[in-house]
Amino acid sequence: MPVEIDIAKVARLARIGLTEEELAHYGEQLQGILEHAARVQALATDGVVPTAHPLPMVNALRADLVEPTLDREEVLAQAPDREGPYFRVPPFLED
Amino acid sequence: MNYEAVIGIETHVELLTHSKMFCGCPTDFGADPNTNVCPVCLGLPGALPVPNEQAIHWTIALGMALECSIAPHSVFHRKNYFYADLPKNYQISQFDLPLCVGGHLDVDGGTGERRVGITRVHLEEDTGKSTHLGGSGRIHDASGALIDFNRSGIPLMEVVTEPDIRTPEEARAYAQELRAIVLALGISDARLEEGSLRFDANVSLRPEGSTTLGTKVEVKNMNSLRSLQRALAFEIDRQNGVLAAGGTIAQETRHWDEAAGRTESGRGKEESSDYRYFPEPDLVPLEVGPELLARLRAGIPELPAVRRERYMAAGLDATAARTLVAGDLSGLFDDAVAAGAAPRAVANWLSGEVTAHLNRTGTDAADLTLDGAGLAELVEMVDSGEVSATAAKDVLAGVLAGEGTPRKVAERRDLLQISDVGALVVAVDEALAAHQDEVARIRGGDARLVGFLVGQVMKATGGRADPQAVDRLIRERTGA
Amino acid sequence: MDPADLSIADAAERLRAGEVTAVELLAAVQRRASMTEAILHCYLTIDRDGAAAAAEAADAALARGEDLGPLHGIPIAVKDNMVTRGVETTCSSRILSGWVPPYDATAVERLRRGGAVIFGKTNLDEFAMGSSTENSAYGPTRNPWNPDRVPGGSSGGSAATVAVGSAFGALGSDTGGSIRQPAALCGVVGMKPTYGLVSRYGLIAFASSLDQIGPITRTVADAVTLFEVVAGHDPSDATSYRGEFPDPRAESGRGVAGLKIGVVRELSGDGIDPGVLSAFRATLDALAAAGAEVTEVSLPSTEYALSAYYLIAPAECSANLARFDGVRFGLRLPGDSVEQLMSASRRDGFGPEVTRRILLGTYALSAGYYDAFYGQAQKVRTMVIEDFSRAYRDVDVLVTPTSPSTAFGVGEKTADPLSMYLSDICTIPSNLSGDPAISVPVGLDGADLPVGFQILAPALHEAVMFRVAEEVERLVGFSSRPALATSEGAA
């Protein structure tokens, strides 16, 4: 089954900055894998309920209680860039 | 051609839980940056979310207050988009199976009551907060941004209406009523200025009489009820202008600029979003059974609409009832009435002086240094003539300034009326002695001068004399 | 005997008899590691100081009469996709190079509380995506039986270190066979518990609804021990099992007489190497001879299981790996905007297999394709589960070879992702169903490479799975060790 892939759009959605060549390479590989995976479409699944979870569990919740937080210095020590008590990043547009 | 506006509102309400939506971090506003954080709300590798039961219960409670159906089976989804202050680069939200669907809220924007359909109420998590750096303070000139993740993961309820609203006034009335409900339920502090209540609106125009929807524009960044109303009025005008000039409306997001008083085109995300929603595999479904529903329903307090009816039954007019409920003054009102004060007198104080004070100082009812007992005392002091109506306003000002109870304030500020007849007689006799010409003219039949003499006595007593008693004494002595 | 070659059970016994100390056990695995690491590269990080301190503390505690249980003082390795506080955790990815987590995974914490000495962090396919441990940004791990071969994956470092004796046991994680397949290829025992029995908190997620942590050991009894220490309800994991925990030893020692064992037809014939098949069949004969009733069972939907898996796992991973963006931790490349920074960091930070799966998953979830791919895969998942429940009406356990082949050559399958994916064909169904499964070594093929025998059981029925596993181990008596596991071999 032929599969249509706008690989540049997919890469943009996934925030992976690939070159044209890389895009072509991955596009071709995805094509092959997806054509194999598309076999699932051949299966008659009318009335079959999708499974998102292997265990039939519901309502795994927590009580509204405050727990200890992390030490800020330990957290910010791992930051690629910081300014004072903040993480720092280049500019971005507001949504 | 005449157009009518079609408005839908999305409201985000930050819940007042102790801990965040999916972790145990505290939610207090104004904490030091990046101190209320843990692996979960920082999106560190390996961390897993566990939902806060209280937030779920409160969302159901709001759904009930809005007459929604509560879904017996509900699911969290991942909403995927990359954003610097969204730590996991997906937001845990709800998609096709939200907690509450299909309710309504009746509002009156001054042109009669309208039923606004509630499409859904769902639960999600808030993002972190960024501060954009740069000379002009404008985002596209910024040199960078600083991120604080304290807000990340705070429970956020989203309430979505049908496009049932027609005017900016109705939009404001809807927002005000929703806020009043949230406050009555005690599930959020609903402070617009702190962002714990946020409104976005979708606005489109269509020819009057048409039933199809026009191109909708999303308006964001309205930080008060007033700016919601202003922004919508501006946007409707703007769209009318575009259409009148033969133009077409672009589907876009526009930001309200409060200072400039206009909406401005969003800085254009170049691609249309594709959120790739799918069921959150780190969580299991929610199931709400009849016992929980019954328990939550029993816990719903008196809602604003019911409360307003009760107040009107007690003799208040509709405006006063609405003001008390919308301004979150009903607690004060109920307490003062319970302490024995007459409902209408209490309502007059609350919807008049007290509301004016709140507006002037930009504070909330919760910040008031006036309680129900104090208000009842003030009403009683006016009734018994201990303070004059004019002096009572000064007394209240003193109470609101934190100077103490009305009686203490009246004593300290020397505002108690002179009720000792002996002292009044002395003051009256002094005035009569000082104005013998006028007394003679009164005796000669010119009763209009009584008022003048009363004024003289009031002046001499610093306003503390009871004008009616003074009037009576003067007439007795002059035979007027 | 070199203490490094003891089972956990034997080492624990000698510790308590005062014949050996925890410090000596640690020294033994350190010696073994120093002889073999240059060839095998099982470890990304060896925590010398932390392990030494833990071993000394373990000895001191025992001397005081404090006994923390069966892992007390035993050197254990942890796959480097489980976070360890203060010890670098990279998932074999450049994007996490240098990242030092501020917290411990629940499984790691349970190891520590059980007195285990965490020796180091083992190599894996980047983010656990792969079947050969060749997709590591820090170089591949080699198979101790033949260093020209792969150890399997993605828990290749954990399987290889246990096989060669540079750890007594190890934790792996299994999303599509990542514990069982490398265990099979390295000749050790590897077990994937029922989904939800071991907390995933602190396991860096690949595919949340499939991932499960489990033990890799040299004996079935040791696997039970390690499993018991790490299993248990964890309130920090909403998918953690909350019911009564099944006793994995409940059926131990009962043999297999009268048990009904179903051979999965679709996974035990076509596409399985002859060397694997002959060891597999010999084991079936031994089980039958011991009184088991061996029958053939069909799981028709397994034909589609691999396809469903290669939609579900990438879809979940595409979201799970979105957090690696260069903002809060890990690799950051410069960019004029956040978007550029993220795109550049992720391009350089992820290797080709991870990139491929993120793209695949992003596509499978995107507008217009969801129903055809992800939605349909979830329905196939339901059908796989239904197939299993039908089969378990007639049999107690199911069996298959663990892997269609023994260890393949380094570089042999890297160019063809699909052929690599096929090496998980026998293990994937139980990840889709969430059921437990174990691989037990049952012999060597013609090239002297180990063959694994897989036993599957219904969810929460670890007891019967272990019962059959220990009987297979006893009946087959597989006792070969790789030549590298001796000082002569390493020299």
PDB file of C-alpha atoms in Angstrom, chain C residues 94-321:
ATOM      1  CA  ARG C  94      24.430  12.451  23.032  1.00  0.00           C
ATOM      2  CA  ILE C  95      21.453  14.603  23.997  1.00  0.00           C
ATOM      3  CA  LEU C  96      21.862  13.586  27.662  1.00  0.00           C
ATOM      4  CA  SER C  97      25.644  13.695  27.707  1.00  0.00           C
ATOM      5  CA  GLY C  98      26.752  14.812  31.150  1.00  0.00           C
ATOM      6  CA  TRP C  99      23.289  14.865  32.684  1.00  0.00           C
ATOM      7  CA  VAL C 100      23.338  14.151  36.411  1.00  0.00           C
ATOM      8  CA  PRO C 101      19.812  13.429  37.658  1.00  0.00           C
ATOM      9  CA  PRO C 102      18.627  15.016  40.919  1.00  0.00           C
ATOM     10  CA  TYR C 103      16.633  11.910  41.865  1.00  0.00           C
ATOM     11  CA  ASP C 104      16.605   8.094  41.888  1.00  0.00           C
ATOM     12  CA  ALA C 105      14.260   5.879  39.911  1.00  0.00           C
ATOM     13  CA  THR C 106      11.946   3.905  42.204  1.00  0.00           C
ATOM     14  CA  ALA C 107      13.538   0.618  41.081  1.00  0.00           C
ATOM     15  CA  VAL C 108      16.982   2.016  41.898  1.00  0.00           C
ATOM     16  CA  GLU C 109      15.774   3.237  45.264  1.00  0.00           C
ATOM     17  CA  ARG C 110      14.383  -0.224  45.997  1.00  0.00           C
ATOM     18  CA  LEU C 111      17.733  -1.766  45.100  1.00  0.00           C
ATOM     19  CA  ARG C 112      19.497   0.613  47.473  1.00  0.00           C
ATOM     20  CA  ARG C 113      17.015  -0.060  50.249  1.00  0.00           C
ATOM     21  CA  GLY C 114      17.585  -3.768  49.670  1.00  0.00           C
ATOM     22  CA  GLY C 115      21.312  -3.247  50.344  1.00  0.00           C
ATOM     23  CA  ALA C 116      22.428  -3.836  46.747  1.00  0.00           C
ATOM     24  CA  VAL C 117      25.718  -2.313  45.612  1.00  0.00           C
ATOM     25  CA  ILE C 118      25.013  -0.412  42.400  1.00  0.00           C
ATOM     26  CA  PHE C 119      28.149  -1.036  40.428  1.00  0.00           C
ATOM     27  CA  GLY C 120      27.498   0.947  37.282  1.00  0.00           C
ATOM     28  CA  LYS C 121      25.268   2.003  34.436  1.00  0.00           C
ATOM     29  CA  THR C 122      25.111  -0.316  31.445  1.00  0.00           C
ATOM     30  CA  ASN C 123      25.144   0.455  27.760  1.00  0.00           C
ATOM     31  CA  LEU C 124      21.986   0.236  25.663  1.00  0.00           C
ATOM     32  CA  ASP C 125      20.607   1.154  22.290  1.00  0.00           C
ATOM     33  CA  GLU C 126      19.950   4.877  22.487  1.00  0.00           C
ATOM     34  CA  PHE C 127      16.730   5.401  24.464  1.00  0.00           C
ATOM     35  CA  ALA C 128      16.283   1.616  24.394  1.00  0.00           C
ATOM     36  CA  MET C 129      15.490   1.675  20.682  1.00  0.00           C
ATOM     37  CA  GLY C 130      17.188  -1.234  19.029  1.00  0.00           C
ATOM     38  CA  SER C 131      17.938  -4.925  19.218  1.00  0.00           C
ATOM     39  CA  SER C 132      21.731  -4.986  19.132  1.00  0.00           C
ATOM     40  CA  THR C 133      23.147  -2.261  21.411  1.00  0.00           C
ATOM     41  CA  GLU C 134      24.848  -0.870  18.326  1.00  0.00           C
ATOM     42  CA  ASN C 135      22.729   2.313  18.464  1.00  0.00           C
ATOM     43  CA  SER C 136      24.701   3.763  21.332  1.00  0.00           C
ATOM     44  CA  ALA C 137      26.237   7.209  20.999  1.00  0.00           C
ATOM     45  CA  TYR C 138      29.110   5.878  23.094  1.00  0.00           C
ATOM     46  CA  GLY C 139      29.938   2.798  20.998  1.00  0.00           C
ATOM     47  CA  PRO C 140      28.438  -0.705  20.851  1.00  0.00           C
ATOM     48  CA  THR C 141      28.568  -3.500  23.398  1.00  0.00           C
ATOM     49  CA  ARG C 142      29.928  -6.836  22.172  1.00  0.00           C
ATOM     50  CA  ASN C 143      28.722 -10.353  22.849  1.00  0.00           C
ATOM     51  CA  PRO C 144      30.848 -12.163  25.467  1.00  0.00           C
ATOM     52  CA  TRP C 145      30.442 -15.442  23.562  1.00  0.00           C
ATOM     53  CA  ASN C 146      31.914 -13.932  20.446  1.00  0.00           C
ATOM     54  CA  PRO C 147      32.903 -10.268  20.348  1.00  0.00           C
ATOM     55  CA  ASP C 148      32.266 -10.157  16.607  1.00  0.00           C
ATOM     56  CA  ARG C 149      28.614 -10.619  17.433  1.00  0.00           C
ATOM     57  CA  VAL C 150      26.095  -8.293  18.991  1.00  0.00           C
ATOM     58  CA  PRO C 151      24.793  -8.969  22.495  1.00  0.00           C
ATOM     59  CA  GLY C 152      21.240  -8.187  21.407  1.00  0.00           C
ATOM     60  CA  GLY C 153      19.419  -5.192  22.723  1.00  0.00           C
ATOM     61  CA  SER C 154      18.436  -2.867  23.881  1.00  0.00           C
ATOM     62  CA  SER C 155      19.599  -4.079  27.334  1.00  0.00           C
ATOM     63  CA  GLY C 156      22.792  -5.469  25.734  1.00  0.00           C
ATOM     64  CA  GLY C 157      25.116  -4.000  28.359  1.00  0.00           C
ATOM     65  CA  SER C 158      23.090  -5.533  31.187  1.00  0.00           C
ATOM     66  CA  ALA C 159      22.911  -8.962  29.523  1.00  0.00           C
ATOM     67  CA  ALA C 160      26.591  -8.995  28.596  1.00  0.00           C
ATOM     68  CA  THR C 161      27.831  -7.936  32.036  1.00  0.00           C
ATOM     69  CA  VAL C 162      25.813 -10.671  33.732  1.00  0.00           C
ATOM     70  CA  ALA C 163      26.997 -13.241  31.181  1.00  0.00           C
ATOM     71  CA  VAL C 164      30.656 -12.351  31.641  1.00  0.00           C
ATOM     72  CA  GLY C 165      30.501 -11.911  35.411  1.00  0.00           C
ATOM     73  CA  SER C 166      31.172  -8.211  35.783  1.00  0.00           C
ATOM     74  CA  ALA C 167      27.902  -8.025  37.747  1.00  0.00           C
ATOM     75  CA  PHE C 168      25.859 -10.614  39.636  1.00  0.00           C
ATOM     76  CA  GLY C 169      22.639  -9.371  38.173  1.00  0.00           C
ATOM     77  CA  ALA C 170      21.325  -6.398  36.309  1.00  0.00           C
ATOM     78  CA  LEU C 171      18.187  -4.449  35.671  1.00  0.00           C
ATOM     79  CA  GLY C 172      17.033  -4.088  32.106  1.00  0.00           C
ATOM     80  CA  SER C 173      13.941  -2.620  30.534  1.00  0.00           C
ATOM     81  CA  ASP C 174      11.736  -4.359  28.018  1.00  0.00           C
ATOM     82  CA  THR C 175       9.499  -2.520  25.551  1.00  0.00           C
ATOM     83  CA  GLY C 176       9.453  -5.055  22.728  1.00  0.00           C
ATOM     84  CA  GLY C 177      11.861  -7.698  23.987  1.00  0.00           C
ATOM     85  CA  SER C 178      14.741  -5.555  25.206  1.00  0.00           C
ATOM     86  CA  ILE C 179      15.379  -7.753  28.269  1.00  0.00           C
ATOM     87  CA  ARG C 180      14.567 -11.179  26.856  1.00  0.00           C
ATOM     88  CA  GLN C 181      16.249 -10.971  23.441  1.00  0.00           C
ATOM     89  CA  PRO C 182      19.687  -9.869  24.750  1.00  0.00           C
ATOM     90  CA  ALA C 183      19.374 -12.385  27.605  1.00  0.00           C
ATOM     91  CA  ALA C 184      18.829 -15.062  24.972  1.00  0.00           C
ATOM     92  CA  LEU C 185      21.723 -13.875  22.814  1.00  0.00           C
ATOM     93  CA  CYS C 186      24.057 -13.741  25.839  1.00  0.00           C
ATOM     94  CA  GLY C 187      23.002 -17.052  27.417  1.00  0.00           C
ATOM     95  CA  VAL C 188      21.451 -15.646  30.608  1.00  0.00           C
ATOM     96  CA  VAL C 189      17.987 -15.412  32.157  1.00  0.00           C
ATOM     97  CA  GLY C 190      15.909 -12.308  31.399  1.00  0.00           C
ATOM     98  CA  MET C 191      12.405 -11.619  32.582  1.00  0.00           C
ATOM     99  CA  LYS C 192       9.743  -9.033  31.718  1.00  0.00           C
ATOM    100  CA  PRO C 193       7.191  -8.763  34.540  1.00  0.00           C
ATOM    101  CA  THR C 194       3.465  -8.109  34.122  1.00  0.00           C
ATOM    102  CA  TYR C 195       2.986  -4.476  33.128  1.00  0.00           C
ATOM    103  CA  GLY C 196       2.574  -2.429  36.287  1.00  0.00           C
ATOM    104  CA  LEU C 197       4.367  -4.707  38.773  1.00  0.00           C
ATOM    105  CA  VAL C 198       7.625  -2.724  38.681  1.00  0.00           C
ATOM    106  CA  SER C 199       7.357   1.044  38.923  1.00  0.00           C
ATOM    107  CA  ARG C 200       8.386   2.981  35.848  1.00  0.00           C
ATOM    108  CA  TYR C 201       9.075   6.128  37.887  1.00  0.00           C
ATOM    109  CA  GLY C 202      12.579   7.189  36.888  1.00  0.00           C
ATOM    110  CA  LEU C 203      12.740   4.866  33.897  1.00  0.00           C
ATOM    111  CA  ILE C 204      13.338   7.221  30.983  1.00  0.00           C
ATOM    112  CA  ALA C 205      10.303   6.413  28.909  1.00  0.00           C
ATOM    113  CA  PHE C 206      10.504   4.946  25.441  1.00  0.00           C
ATOM    114  CA  ALA C 207       6.895   3.754  25.055  1.00  0.00           C
ATOM    115  CA  SER C 208       4.991   4.229  28.280  1.00  0.00           C
ATOM    116  CA  SER C 209       2.280   1.630  27.725  1.00  0.00           C
ATOM    117  CA  LEU C 210       4.838  -1.053  26.828  1.00  0.00           C
ATOM    118  CA  ASP C 211       7.927  -0.348  28.984  1.00  0.00           C
ATOM    119  CA  GLN C 212       8.620  -2.567  31.939  1.00  0.00           C
ATOM    120  CA  ILE C 213      11.722  -2.992  34.118  1.00  0.00           C
ATOM    121  CA  GLY C 214      12.901  -6.500  34.861  1.00  0.00           C
ATOM    122  CA  PRO C 215      15.832  -8.640  36.022  1.00  0.00           C
ATOM    123  CA  ILE C 216      18.696 -10.192  34.076  1.00  0.00           C
ATOM    124  CA  THR C 217      20.539 -12.903  36.015  1.00  0.00           C
ATOM    125  CA  ARG C 218      22.434 -16.137  35.572  1.00  0.00           C
ATOM    126  CA  THR C 219      19.793 -18.333  37.240  1.00  0.00           C
ATOM    127  CA  VAL C 220      16.007 -18.402  37.394  1.00  0.00           C
ATOM    128  CA  ALA C 221      16.106 -18.278  41.209  1.00  0.00           C
ATOM    129  CA  ASP C 222      18.199 -15.098  41.047  1.00  0.00           C
ATOM    130  CA  ALA C 223      15.685 -13.572  38.642  1.00  0.00           C
ATOM    131  CA  VAL C 224      12.923 -14.218  41.171  1.00  0.00           C
ATOM    132  CA  THR C 225      15.029 -12.590  43.891  1.00  0.00           C
ATOM    133  CA  LEU C 226      15.857  -9.474  41.899  1.00  0.00           C
ATOM    134  CA  PHE C 227      12.257  -9.197  40.676  1.00  0.00           C
ATOM    135  CA  GLU C 228      10.920  -9.385  44.231  1.00  0.00           C
ATOM    136  CA  VAL C 229      13.185  -6.589  45.390  1.00  0.00           C
ATOM    137  CA  VAL C 230      12.199  -4.135  42.669  1.00  0.00           C
ATOM    138  CA  ALA C 231       8.497  -5.038  42.327  1.00  0.00           C
ATOM    139  CA  GLY C 232       5.767  -3.355  44.363  1.00  0.00           C
ATOM    140  CA  HIS C 233       3.169  -0.656  44.197  1.00  0.00           C
ATOM    141  CA  ASP C 234       4.489   2.866  43.733  1.00  0.00           C
ATOM    142  CA  PRO C 235       2.155   5.822  44.250  1.00  0.00           C
ATOM    143  CA  SER C 236       4.409   7.894  41.960  1.00  0.00           C
ATOM    144  CA  ASP C 237       3.447   5.762  38.966  1.00  0.00           C
ATOM    145  CA  ALA C 238      -0.247   5.966  38.048  1.00  0.00           C
ATOM    146  CA  THR C 239       0.108   2.769  36.008  1.00  0.00           C
ATOM    147  CA  SER C 240       1.563   0.853  38.932  1.00  0.00           C
ATOM    148  CA  TYR C 241      -0.482  -2.209  39.865  1.00  0.00           C
ATOM    149  CA  ARG C 242      -2.566  -1.610  42.996  1.00  0.00           C
ATOM    150  CA  GLY C 243      -4.026  -5.026  43.702  1.00  0.00           C
ATOM    151  CA  GLU C 244      -2.573  -7.749  45.830  1.00  0.00           C
ATOM    152  CA  PHE C 245       0.867  -8.690  44.571  1.00  0.00           C
ATOM    153  CA  PRO C 246       1.119 -12.277  43.370  1.00  0.00           C
ATOM    154  CA  ASP C 247       3.756 -14.406  45.106  1.00  0.00           C
ATOM    155  CA  PRO C 248       6.207 -15.380  42.359  1.00  0.00           C
ATOM    156  CA  ARG C 249       7.381 -18.374  44.422  1.00  0.00           C
ATOM    157  CA  ALA C 250       3.897 -19.763  44.989  1.00  0.00           C
ATOM    158  CA  GLU C 251       4.410 -22.658  42.561  1.00  0.00           C
ATOM    159  CA  SER C 252       8.146 -23.146  42.925  1.00  0.00           C
ATOM    160  CA  GLY C 253       9.408 -26.740  43.031  1.00  0.00           C
ATOM    161  CA  ARG C 254       6.237 -28.339  41.741  1.00  0.00           C
ATOM    162  CA  GLY C 255       7.687 -29.551  38.443  1.00  0.00           C
ATOM    163  CA  VAL C 256       5.774 -29.523  35.192  1.00  0.00           C
ATOM    164  CA  ALA C 257       3.902 -32.815  35.389  1.00  0.00           C
ATOM    165  CA  GLY C 258       0.307 -32.179  34.335  1.00  0.00           C
ATOM    166  CA  LEU C 259       0.948 -28.619  33.167  1.00  0.00           C
ATOM    167  CA  LYS C 260      -0.392 -27.695  29.769  1.00  0.00           C
ATOM    168  CA  ILE C 261       2.232 -26.002  27.641  1.00  0.00           C
ATOM    169  CA  GLY C 262       1.174 -24.388  24.358  1.00  0.00           C
ATOM    170  CA  VAL C 263       3.678 -23.972  21.566  1.00  0.00           C
ATOM    171  CA  VAL C 264       2.831 -20.863  19.541  1.00  0.00           C
ATOM    172  CA  ARG C 265       2.582 -22.166  16.005  1.00  0.00           C
ATOM    173  CA  GLU C 266       3.155 -18.828  14.260  1.00  0.00           C
ATOM    174  CA  LEU C 267       6.394 -18.202  16.172  1.00  0.00           C
ATOM    175  CA  SER C 268       7.973 -21.640  16.231  1.00  0.00           C
ATOM    176  CA  GLY C 269       8.493 -22.607  12.618  1.00  0.00           C
ATOM    177  CA  ASP C 270       8.891 -20.352   9.615  1.00  0.00           C
ATOM    178  CA  GLY C 271      11.494 -17.660   9.989  1.00  0.00           C
ATOM    179  CA  ILE C 272      13.235 -19.304  12.939  1.00  0.00           C
ATOM    180  CA  ASP C 273      16.872 -20.392  12.433  1.00  0.00           C
ATOM    181  CA  PRO C 274      17.442 -24.183  12.459  1.00  0.00           C
ATOM    182  CA  GLY C 275      19.986 -23.974  15.284  1.00  0.00           C
ATOM    183  CA  VAL C 276      17.439 -22.163  17.421  1.00  0.00           C
ATOM    184  CA  LEU C 277      14.645 -24.543  16.461  1.00  0.00           C
ATOM    185  CA  SER C 278      16.585 -27.665  17.371  1.00  0.00           C
ATOM    186  CA  ALA C 279      17.453 -26.394  20.877  1.00  0.00           C
ATOM    187  CA  PHE C 280      13.853 -25.242  21.261  1.00  0.00           C
ATOM    188  CA  ARG C 281      12.438 -28.641  20.258  1.00  0.00           C
ATOM    189  CA  ALA C 282      14.862 -30.523  22.453  1.00  0.00           C
ATOM    190  CA  THR C 283      13.579 -28.495  25.380  1.00  0.00           C
ATOM    191  CA  LEU C 284       9.976 -29.251  24.459  1.00  0.00           C
ATOM    192  CA  ASP C 285      10.860 -32.955  24.426  1.00  0.00           C
ATOM    193  CA  ALA C 286      12.442 -32.656  27.857  1.00  0.00           C
ATOM    194  CA  LEU C 287       9.327 -30.926  29.205  1.00  0.00           C
ATOM    195  CA  ALA C 288       7.078 -33.590  27.707  1.00  0.00           C
ATOM    196  CA  ALA C 289       9.271 -36.279  29.185  1.00  0.00           C
ATOM    197  CA  ALA C 290       8.904 -34.584  32.569  1.00  0.00           C
ATOM    198  CA  GLY C 291       5.148 -34.955  32.315  1.00  0.00           C
ATOM    199  CA  ALA C 292       4.016 -31.710  30.731  1.00  0.00           C
ATOM    200  CA  GLU C 293       1.272 -31.837  28.153  1.00  0.00           C
ATOM    201  CA  VAL C 294       2.747 -30.038  25.138  1.00  0.00           C
ATOM    202  CA  THR C 295       0.279 -28.904  22.495  1.00  0.00           C
ATOM    203  CA  GLU C 296       0.299 -26.496  19.594  1.00  0.00           C
ATOM    204  CA  VAL C 297      -1.638 -23.261  19.866  1.00  0.00           C
ATOM    205  CA  SER C 298      -2.415 -20.597  17.280  1.00  0.00           C
ATOM    206  CA  LEU C 299      -2.208 -16.857  17.895  1.00  0.00           C
ATOM    207  CA  PRO C 300      -3.351 -15.586  14.480  1.00  0.00           C
ATOM    208  CA  SER C 301      -3.004 -11.873  15.256  1.00  0.00           C
ATOM    209  CA  THR C 302       0.712 -12.176  16.059  1.00  0.00           C
ATOM    210  CA  GLU C 303       1.233 -11.762  12.337  1.00  0.00           C
ATOM    211  CA  TYR C 304       0.137  -8.156  12.798  1.00  0.00           C
ATOM    212  CA  ALA C 305       1.663  -7.617  16.225  1.00  0.00           C
ATOM    213  CA  LEU C 306       5.005  -6.418  14.873  1.00  0.00           C
ATOM    214  CA  SER C 307       3.321  -3.851  12.624  1.00  0.00           C
ATOM    215  CA  ALA C 308       1.103  -2.625  15.451  1.00  0.00           C
ATOM    216  CA  TYR C 309       4.131  -2.375  17.714  1.00  0.00           C
ATOM    217  CA  TYR C 310       6.053  -0.304  15.186  1.00  0.00           C
ATOM    218  CA  LEU C 311       3.216   2.213  15.186  1.00  0.00           C
ATOM    219  CA  ILE C 312       2.384   2.308  18.898  1.00  0.00           C
ATOM    220  CA  ALA C 313       5.932   2.436  20.249  1.00  0.00           C
ATOM    221  CA  PRO C 314       7.125   5.236  17.927  1.00  0.00           C
ATOM    222  CA  ALA C 315       3.931   7.231  18.507  1.00  0.00           C
ATOM    223  CA  GLU C 316       4.436   7.175  22.265  1.00  0.00           C
ATOM    224  CA  CYS C 317       8.171   7.795  21.901  1.00  0.00           C
ATOM    225  CA  SER C 318       7.607  10.813  19.669  1.00  0.00           C
ATOM    226  CA  ALA C 319       5.883  12.524  22.625  1.00  0.00           C
ATOM    227  CA  ASN C 320       8.058  10.999  25.361  1.00  0.00           C
ATOM    228  CA  LEU C 321      11.220  12.289  23.708  1.00  0.00           C
TER     229      LEU C 321
END
